[in-house]
Each structure stands twice: as structure tokens, then as C-alpha cells.
Coordinates of C-alpha atoms and ligand atoms in Angstrom, one line a residue:
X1 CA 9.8 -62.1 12.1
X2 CA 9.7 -61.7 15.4
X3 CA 7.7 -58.6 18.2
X4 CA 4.3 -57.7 17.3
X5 CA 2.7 -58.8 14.2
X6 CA -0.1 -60.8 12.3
X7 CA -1.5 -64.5 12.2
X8 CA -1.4 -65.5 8.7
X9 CA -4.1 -67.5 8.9
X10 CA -6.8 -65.1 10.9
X11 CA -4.9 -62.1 10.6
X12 CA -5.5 -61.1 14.7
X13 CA -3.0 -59.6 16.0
X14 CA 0.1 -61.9 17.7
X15 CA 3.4 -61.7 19.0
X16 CA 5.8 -64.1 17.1
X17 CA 8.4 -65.7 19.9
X18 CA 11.4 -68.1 18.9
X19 CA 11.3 -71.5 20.9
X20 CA 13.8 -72.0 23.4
X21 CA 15.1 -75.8 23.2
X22 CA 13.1 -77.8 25.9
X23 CA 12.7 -81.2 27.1
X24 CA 11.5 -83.0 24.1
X25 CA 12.3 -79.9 21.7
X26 CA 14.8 -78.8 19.8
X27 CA 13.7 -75.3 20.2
X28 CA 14.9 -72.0 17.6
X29 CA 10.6 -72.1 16.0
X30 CA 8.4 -69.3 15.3
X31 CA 5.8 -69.5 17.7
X32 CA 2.7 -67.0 17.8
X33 CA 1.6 -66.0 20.9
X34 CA -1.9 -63.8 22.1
X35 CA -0.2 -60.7 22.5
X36 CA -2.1 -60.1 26.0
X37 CA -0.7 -62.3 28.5
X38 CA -3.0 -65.2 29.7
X39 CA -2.8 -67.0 33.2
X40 CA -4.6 -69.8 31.2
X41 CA -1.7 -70.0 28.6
X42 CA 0.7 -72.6 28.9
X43 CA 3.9 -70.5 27.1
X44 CA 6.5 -68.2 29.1
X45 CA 7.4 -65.5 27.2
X46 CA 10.5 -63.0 27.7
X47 CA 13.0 -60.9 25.8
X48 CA 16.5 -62.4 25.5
X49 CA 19.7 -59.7 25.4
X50 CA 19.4 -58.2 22.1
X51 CA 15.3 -57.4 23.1
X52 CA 13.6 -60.4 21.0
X53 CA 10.4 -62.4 22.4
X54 CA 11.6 -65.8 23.4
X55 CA 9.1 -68.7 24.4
X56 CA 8.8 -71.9 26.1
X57 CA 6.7 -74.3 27.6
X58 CA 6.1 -73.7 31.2
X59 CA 6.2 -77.1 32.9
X60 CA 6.0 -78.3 36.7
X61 CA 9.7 -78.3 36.5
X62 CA 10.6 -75.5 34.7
X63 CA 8.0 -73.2 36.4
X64 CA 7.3 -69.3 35.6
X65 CA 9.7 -66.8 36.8
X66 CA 11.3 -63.6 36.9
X67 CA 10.5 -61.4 34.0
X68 CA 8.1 -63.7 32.0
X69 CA 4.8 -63.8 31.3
X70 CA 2.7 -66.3 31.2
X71 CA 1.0 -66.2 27.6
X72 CA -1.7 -68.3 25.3
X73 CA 0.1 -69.9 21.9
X74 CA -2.2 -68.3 19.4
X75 CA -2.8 -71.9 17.3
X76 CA -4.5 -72.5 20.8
X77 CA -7.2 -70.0 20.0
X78 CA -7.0 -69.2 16.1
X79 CA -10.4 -69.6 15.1
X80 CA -9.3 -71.0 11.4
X81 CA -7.1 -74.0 13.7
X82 CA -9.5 -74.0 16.7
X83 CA -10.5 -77.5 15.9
X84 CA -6.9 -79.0 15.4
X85 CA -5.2 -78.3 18.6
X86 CA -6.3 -78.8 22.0
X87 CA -4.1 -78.3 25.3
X88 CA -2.2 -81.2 26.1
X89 CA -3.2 -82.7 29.4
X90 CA -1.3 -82.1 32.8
X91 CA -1.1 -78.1 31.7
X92 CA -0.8 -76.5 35.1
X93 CA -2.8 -73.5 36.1
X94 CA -0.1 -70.7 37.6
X95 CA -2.5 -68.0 38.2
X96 CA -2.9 -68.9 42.1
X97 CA 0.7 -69.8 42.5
X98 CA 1.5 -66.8 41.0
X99 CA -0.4 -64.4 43.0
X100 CA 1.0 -66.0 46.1
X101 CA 4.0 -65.0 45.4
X102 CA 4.1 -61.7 43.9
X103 CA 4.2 -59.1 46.1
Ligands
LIG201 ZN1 -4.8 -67.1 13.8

């Protein structure tokens, strides 16, 4: 699955992503994402060639750009995983950086 769809688990509405391969991941998950993009989120989200939603962590190093959008992973705010995942430490806030620099 992948575009707009359904958490399993609470049934809001997400947008399911595939990982790209990072630092410490092997990347090619499914990732759910809060379909409305979130300047809190830690996840970059953009359409490869043939128009599906890629993700990735958005990292000090590997910074937003271009086309993607910065977006909240949905285990992040599922209410029914709320108290099983928290936001590693060191997550970097782009909302000033990013207003900076758009025109
Ligand atoms: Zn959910």
C-alpha cells in the first residue's frame, strides 16, 4: 500500500510512505505518516519517479529540501501507540530554518 489510506490500528486517516535506506536503516518499510504536513515531524516525505510517497528521517546532515515536506510518522501520534513511542532526542526543529529560506 502506499498514497492515502487508513491506520490499522485507529483507523485515522494516513499516508503510507516506503523508507528510503538511511544511516542506520536498511530502508524499503511501510511507514505511516499524518497526512497534513507537520513542521514538528521529524520525516521528509516526497514522491519518487513513478509518483509513490517516499520517507526518511530528516537529520542535521541530511536536512529538508527541495520538494519535501516535512511530515509527523503517525505511530508518533496514534492514540492506541501514544504511550510506546516517543521522539528520539536531538530531533531538530526546521520550521525557522525553513522559513528563512523560502522565498
Ligand atoms: Zn493510528
Amino acid at each position: 500500500m502506499n498514497g492515502p489510506g487508513h491506520c490499522p490500528d485507529c483507523r485515522r486517516p494516513v499516508l503510507w510512505t516506503r523508507t528510503e535506506p538511511g544511516v542506520s536503516t536498511e530502508g524499503g518499510k511501510r511507514l505511516a505518516v499524518d497526512p497534513t504536513p507537520n513542521p514538528d515531524g521529524n520525516t521528509a516525505v516526497d514522491r519518487d519517479g513513478t509518483g509513490r510517497y517516499v520517507s526518511r528521517r530528516v537529520t542535521e546532515e541530511r536536512p529538508l529540501w527541495g520538494p519535501e515536506r516535512l511530515h509527523m510518522p503517525h505511530p508518533a501520534t496514534c492514540p492506541r501507540r501514544q504511550t510506546q513511542i516517543a521522539l528520539p532526542q536531538g530531533v531538530i526543529r526546521l520550521a525557522d530554518h525553513r522559513r528563512k529560506h523560502r522565498p
